[in-house]
XYZ file of C-alpha atoms in Angstrom:
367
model
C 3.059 -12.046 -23.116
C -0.632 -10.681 -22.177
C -1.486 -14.398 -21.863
C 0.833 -15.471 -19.913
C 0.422 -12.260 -17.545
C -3.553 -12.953 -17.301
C -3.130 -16.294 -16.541
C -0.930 -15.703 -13.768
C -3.384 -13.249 -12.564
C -6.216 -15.863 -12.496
C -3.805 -18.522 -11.044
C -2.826 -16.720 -7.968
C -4.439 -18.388 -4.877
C -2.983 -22.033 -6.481
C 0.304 -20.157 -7.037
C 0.479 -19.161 -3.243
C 0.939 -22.685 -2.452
C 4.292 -23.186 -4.704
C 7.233 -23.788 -3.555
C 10.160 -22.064 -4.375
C 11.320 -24.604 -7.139
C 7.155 -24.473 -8.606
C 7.477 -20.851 -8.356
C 10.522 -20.408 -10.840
C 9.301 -22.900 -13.469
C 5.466 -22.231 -13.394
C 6.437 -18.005 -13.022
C 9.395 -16.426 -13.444
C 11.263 -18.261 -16.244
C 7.956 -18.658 -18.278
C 8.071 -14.542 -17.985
C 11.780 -14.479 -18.862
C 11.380 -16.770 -22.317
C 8.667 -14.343 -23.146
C 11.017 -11.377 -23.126
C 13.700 -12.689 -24.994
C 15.718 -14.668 -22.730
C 17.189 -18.206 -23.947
C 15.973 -19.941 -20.266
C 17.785 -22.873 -21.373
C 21.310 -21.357 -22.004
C 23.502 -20.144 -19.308
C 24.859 -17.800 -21.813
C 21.954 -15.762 -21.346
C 19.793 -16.854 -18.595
C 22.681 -18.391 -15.225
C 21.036 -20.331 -12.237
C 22.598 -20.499 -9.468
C 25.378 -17.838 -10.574
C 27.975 -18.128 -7.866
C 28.330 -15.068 -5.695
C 31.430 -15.339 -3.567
C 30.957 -17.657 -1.558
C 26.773 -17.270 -1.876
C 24.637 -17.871 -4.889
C 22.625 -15.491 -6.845
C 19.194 -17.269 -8.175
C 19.380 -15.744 -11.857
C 22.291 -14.109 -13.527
C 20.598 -12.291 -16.934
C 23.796 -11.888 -18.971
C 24.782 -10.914 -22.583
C 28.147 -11.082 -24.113
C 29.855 -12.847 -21.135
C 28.486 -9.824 -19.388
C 25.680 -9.472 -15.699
C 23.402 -7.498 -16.895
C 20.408 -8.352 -14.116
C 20.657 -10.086 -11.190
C 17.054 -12.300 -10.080
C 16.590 -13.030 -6.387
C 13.180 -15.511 -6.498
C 11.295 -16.856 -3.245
C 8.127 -19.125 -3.220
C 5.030 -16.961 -3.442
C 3.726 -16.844 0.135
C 7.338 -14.979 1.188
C 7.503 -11.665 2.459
C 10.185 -10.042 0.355
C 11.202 -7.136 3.253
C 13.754 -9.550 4.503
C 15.792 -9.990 1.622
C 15.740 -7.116 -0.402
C 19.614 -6.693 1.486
C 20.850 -9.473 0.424
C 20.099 -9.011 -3.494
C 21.748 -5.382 -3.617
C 24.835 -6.823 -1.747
C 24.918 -9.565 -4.758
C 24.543 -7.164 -6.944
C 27.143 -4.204 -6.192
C 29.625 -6.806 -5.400
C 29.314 -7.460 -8.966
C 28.406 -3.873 -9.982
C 25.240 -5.251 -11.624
C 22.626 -2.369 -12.794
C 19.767 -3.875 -12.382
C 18.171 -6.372 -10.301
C 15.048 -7.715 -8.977
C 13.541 -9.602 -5.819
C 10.907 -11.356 -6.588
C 7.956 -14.168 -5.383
C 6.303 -14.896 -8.871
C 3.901 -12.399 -7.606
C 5.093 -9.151 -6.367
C 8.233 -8.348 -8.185
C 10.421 -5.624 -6.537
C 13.284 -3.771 -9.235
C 16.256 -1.827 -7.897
C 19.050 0.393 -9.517
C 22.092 -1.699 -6.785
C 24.275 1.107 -7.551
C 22.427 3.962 -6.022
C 23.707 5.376 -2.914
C 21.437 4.984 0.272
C 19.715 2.209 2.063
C 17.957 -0.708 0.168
C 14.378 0.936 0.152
C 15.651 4.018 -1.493
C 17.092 1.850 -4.175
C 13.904 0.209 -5.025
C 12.305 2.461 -7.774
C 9.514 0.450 -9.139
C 6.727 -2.482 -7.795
C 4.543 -4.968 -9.885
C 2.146 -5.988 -8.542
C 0.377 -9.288 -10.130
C -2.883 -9.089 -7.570
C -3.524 -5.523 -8.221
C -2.108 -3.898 -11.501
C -3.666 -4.262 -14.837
C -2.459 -6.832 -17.453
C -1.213 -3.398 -19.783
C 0.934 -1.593 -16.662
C 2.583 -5.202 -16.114
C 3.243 -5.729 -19.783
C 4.526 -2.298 -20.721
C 7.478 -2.656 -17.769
C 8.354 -5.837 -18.229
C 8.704 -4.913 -21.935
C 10.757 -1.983 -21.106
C 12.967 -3.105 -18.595
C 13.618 -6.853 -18.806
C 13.173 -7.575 -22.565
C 16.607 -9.153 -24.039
C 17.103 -6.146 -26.389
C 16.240 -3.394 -24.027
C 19.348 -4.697 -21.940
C 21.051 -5.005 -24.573
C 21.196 -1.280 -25.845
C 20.799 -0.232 -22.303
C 17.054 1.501 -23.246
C 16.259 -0.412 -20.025
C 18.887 1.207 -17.474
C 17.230 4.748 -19.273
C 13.319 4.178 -18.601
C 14.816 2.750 -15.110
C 17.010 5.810 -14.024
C 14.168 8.300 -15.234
C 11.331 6.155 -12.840
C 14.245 6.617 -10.214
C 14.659 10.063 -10.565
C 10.615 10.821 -10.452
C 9.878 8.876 -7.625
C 12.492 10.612 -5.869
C 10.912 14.207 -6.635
C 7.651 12.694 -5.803
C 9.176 11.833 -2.695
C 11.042 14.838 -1.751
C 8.042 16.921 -2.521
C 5.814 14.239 -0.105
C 8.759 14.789 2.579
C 8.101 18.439 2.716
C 4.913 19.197 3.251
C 4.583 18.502 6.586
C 6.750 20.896 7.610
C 5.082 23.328 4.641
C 1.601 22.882 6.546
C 3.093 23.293 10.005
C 4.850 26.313 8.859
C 1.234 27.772 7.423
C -1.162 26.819 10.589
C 2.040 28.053 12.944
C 2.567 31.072 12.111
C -0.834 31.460 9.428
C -0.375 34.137 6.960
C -3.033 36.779 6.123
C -4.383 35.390 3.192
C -4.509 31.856 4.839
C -6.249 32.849 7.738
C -8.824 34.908 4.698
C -9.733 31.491 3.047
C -10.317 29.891 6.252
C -12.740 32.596 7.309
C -14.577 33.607 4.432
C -15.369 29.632 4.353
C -16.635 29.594 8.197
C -18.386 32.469 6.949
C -20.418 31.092 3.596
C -21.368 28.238 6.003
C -22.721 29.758 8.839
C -23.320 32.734 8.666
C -21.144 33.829 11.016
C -17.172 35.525 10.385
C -14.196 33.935 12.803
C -11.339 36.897 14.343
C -8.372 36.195 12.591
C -7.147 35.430 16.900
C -9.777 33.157 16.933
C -8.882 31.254 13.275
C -5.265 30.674 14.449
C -6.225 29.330 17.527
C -7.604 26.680 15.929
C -5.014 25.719 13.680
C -2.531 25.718 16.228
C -5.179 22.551 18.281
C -4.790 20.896 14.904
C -0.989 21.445 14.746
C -0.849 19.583 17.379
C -2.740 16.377 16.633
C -6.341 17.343 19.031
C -8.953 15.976 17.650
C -11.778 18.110 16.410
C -15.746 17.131 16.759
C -17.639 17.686 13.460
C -20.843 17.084 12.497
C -21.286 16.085 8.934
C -24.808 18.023 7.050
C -27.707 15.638 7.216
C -26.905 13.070 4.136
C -28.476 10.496 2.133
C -27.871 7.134 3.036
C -28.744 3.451 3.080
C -29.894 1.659 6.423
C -29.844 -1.894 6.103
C -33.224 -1.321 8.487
C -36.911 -0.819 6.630
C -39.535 1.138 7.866
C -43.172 0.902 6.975
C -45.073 4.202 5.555
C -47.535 5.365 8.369
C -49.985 6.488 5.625
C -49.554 2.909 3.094
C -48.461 -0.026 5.862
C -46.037 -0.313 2.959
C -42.189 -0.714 3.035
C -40.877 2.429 2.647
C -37.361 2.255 0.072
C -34.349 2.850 2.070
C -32.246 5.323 -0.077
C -35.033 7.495 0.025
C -34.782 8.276 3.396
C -32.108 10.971 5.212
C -30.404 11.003 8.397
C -28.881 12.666 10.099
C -24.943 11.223 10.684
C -23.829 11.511 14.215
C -21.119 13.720 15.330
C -18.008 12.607 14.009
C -14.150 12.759 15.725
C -11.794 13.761 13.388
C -7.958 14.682 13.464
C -5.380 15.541 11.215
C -2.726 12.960 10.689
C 0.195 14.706 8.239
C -2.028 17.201 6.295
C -5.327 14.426 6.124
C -8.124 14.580 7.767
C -8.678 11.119 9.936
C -12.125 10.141 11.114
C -11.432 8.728 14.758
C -14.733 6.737 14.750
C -17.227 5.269 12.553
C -20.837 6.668 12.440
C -23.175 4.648 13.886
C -22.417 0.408 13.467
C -21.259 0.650 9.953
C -17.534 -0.566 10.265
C -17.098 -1.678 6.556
C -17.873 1.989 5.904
C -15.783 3.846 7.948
C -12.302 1.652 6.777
C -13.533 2.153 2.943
C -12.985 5.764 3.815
C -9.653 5.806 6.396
C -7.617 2.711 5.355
C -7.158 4.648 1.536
C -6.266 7.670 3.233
C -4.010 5.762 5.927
C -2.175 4.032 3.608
C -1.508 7.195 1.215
C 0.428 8.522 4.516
C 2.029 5.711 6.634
C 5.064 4.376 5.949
C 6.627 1.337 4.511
C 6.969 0.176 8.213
C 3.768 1.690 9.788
C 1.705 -0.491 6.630
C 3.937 -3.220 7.468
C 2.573 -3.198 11.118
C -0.677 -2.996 10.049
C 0.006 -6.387 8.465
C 1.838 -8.155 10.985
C -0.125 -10.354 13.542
C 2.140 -9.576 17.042
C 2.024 -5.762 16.107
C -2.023 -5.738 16.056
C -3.184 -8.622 18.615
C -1.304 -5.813 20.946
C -2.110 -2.526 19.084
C -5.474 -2.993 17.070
C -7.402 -6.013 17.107
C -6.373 -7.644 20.462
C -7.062 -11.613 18.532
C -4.339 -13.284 16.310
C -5.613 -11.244 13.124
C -4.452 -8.688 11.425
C -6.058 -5.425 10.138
C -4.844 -6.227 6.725
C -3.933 -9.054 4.574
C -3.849 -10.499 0.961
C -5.625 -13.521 1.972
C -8.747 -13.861 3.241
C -8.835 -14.093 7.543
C -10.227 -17.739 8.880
C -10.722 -18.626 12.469
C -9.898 -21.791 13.520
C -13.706 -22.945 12.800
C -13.515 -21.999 9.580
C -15.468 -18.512 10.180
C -14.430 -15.664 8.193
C -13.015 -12.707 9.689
C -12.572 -10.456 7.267
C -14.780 -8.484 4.559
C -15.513 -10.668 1.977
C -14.473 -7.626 -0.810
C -11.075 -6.106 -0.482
C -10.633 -2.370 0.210
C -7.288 -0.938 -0.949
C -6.080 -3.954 -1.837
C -6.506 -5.840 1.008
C -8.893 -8.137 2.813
C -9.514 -6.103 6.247
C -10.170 -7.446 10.022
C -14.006 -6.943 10.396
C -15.023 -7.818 14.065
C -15.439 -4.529 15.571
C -18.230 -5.170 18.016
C -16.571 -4.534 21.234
C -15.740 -0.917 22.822
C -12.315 -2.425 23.653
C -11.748 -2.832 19.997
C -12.927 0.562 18.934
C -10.945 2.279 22.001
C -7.250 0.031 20.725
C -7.780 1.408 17.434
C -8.800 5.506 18.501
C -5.510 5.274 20.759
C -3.154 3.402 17.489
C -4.677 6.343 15.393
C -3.691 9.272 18.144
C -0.244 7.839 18.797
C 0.626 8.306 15.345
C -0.544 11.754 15.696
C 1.853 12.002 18.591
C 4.698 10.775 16.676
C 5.036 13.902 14.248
């Protein structure tokens, strides 16, 4: 099984080019023979399982039983669009388990749930990002034969459900937690915050004064900082006025320029980048962004239309699993991913920098 899951991994850009058909035989039913499943009986593992008047892709079935319902698409699919159309398959059927899948990103629901599709989805692999060991382990323990077969898998799958769900709830609320504390700021709260202004610099805040504050970022105004002199890199040398002799650049401090910042759900949110170094200021706000944006907000960020309008104002997007190629074969993109992603790197022109202050601020103004 770790095999076959590594050399997936390393196959990934030729997989991308699959179609659906190349995608099943070169993927998914290579994973499925792995785990237990007879691929070539439909006893255990049912193609085209009819559905009604539709066709399920995979029907995983022991006994004369459903047990797990497959939904595959070539790799290069986005799965958003059909995640409906599996659970409908499924609770017609009242199947347990299913999965949506493109060879690559495999999506696993528990159909019966109540709520909408995306609160049914309790669990993501990921081939591009997650290790060979977190891939193995849940494919082990929730589509190996035997694990279906004494129901060990609908277990391990109804206790992820239930903690992501917590995790979820707990996410959900503290927005309205932290609104609650920098509304109406309790003594102790409004201690902490002063006692820090105080160790700083030198100076003690008025309780009046503290609150105030909060209450600006409460309600999404952006607050000018500036950073402590740090040491950095600058891709510029300088020569030693005493030696004529390049001087090495990570010995030398300066001092970072005055920096916007807001808060955006309980994070803080750098508005603009220090000085020309782009690459730097997305390695620090796209991991924060995407810890707080939702399915559909990310989903935006992804989506051509959405950012030729919002962000980047050319037919790019700020994020992508592939790599971003002009027309003349230029690259447009960071050559190393951040977060996952290959990110939109031309951000040379004010125009650019203003799109992307104002995307960041109406968010802000969306809470």
């Amino acid at each position: 099984m770790r095999a076959l899951i590594e050399r997936i991994k390393q196959n990934i850009p030729e997989y991308r080019a699959y179609d659906e058909a190349a995608t099943r035989n070169s993927i998914i039913l290579p994973i499925l023979s792995k785990l237990g499943w007879d691929i070539f009986s439909r006893d255990s593992v049912y193609p085209e399982y009819p559905v009604g008047s539709k066709r399920v892709d995979y029907s995983l079935r022991i006994l004369g039983q459903n047990r797990f319902f497959i939904e595959t698409k070539r790799c290069n699919v986005d799965l958003a669009c059909h995640q409906e159309q599996l659970l409908g398959y499924a609770f017609h059927f009242g199947v347990e388990l299913a999965c949506l899948t493109n060879g690559i990103t495999w999506q696993f629901f528990l159909p019966l749930k109540p709520g909408e599709w995306e609160q049914r989805l309790f669990y993501t692999v990921d081939f591009e990002n997650q290790s060979p060991d977190e891939i193995e382990k849940f494919f082990v323990d929730i589509l190996r034969r035997e694990a279906l077969e004494d129901r060990t898998a609908v277990e391990k799958a109804e206790d992820i459900f239930v903690k992501k769900n917590r995790h979820a709830v707990i996410k959900a609320v503290f927005p309205a937690v932290w609104k609650e504390l920098i509304t109406n700021p309790p003594r102790e709260f409004l201690d902490v915050i002063c006692d820090k202004i105080e160790k700083t610099c030198g100076y003690r805040p008025d309780d009046a004064t503290a609150a105030r504050f909060l209450l600006k970022v409460q309600r999404g105004q952006a607050v000018a900082t500036t950073p402590t002199p740090v040491q950095d890199y600058t891709e510029v040398q300088t020569r030693s006025k005493q030696t004529g002799q390049r001087e090495n650049p990570d010995l030398r401090k300066e001092n970072a320029l005055p920096v916007e910042k807001f808060m955006l759900r309980g994070v803080e949110i750098p508005l603009e980048r220090t000085g020309s170094n782009s690459r730097g200021y997305f390695s620090e706000v796209l991991p924060k962004l995407l810890s707080i944006l939702t399915e559909q907000e990310i989903q935006n960020l992804r989506d051509i239309s959405f950012c030729r309008k919002h962000i980047t104002m050319h037919d790019f997007p700020l994020i992508s699993h592939e790599p971003m190629i002009d027309r003349r074969g230029y690259h447009r993109s960071w050559g190393k991913k951040i977060s996952g992603y290959y990110v939109y790197s031309q951000w040379y022109q004010d125009s650019t920098l203003k799109l992307w202050k104002r995307y960041l601020l109406e968010l802000a103004q969306k809470e």
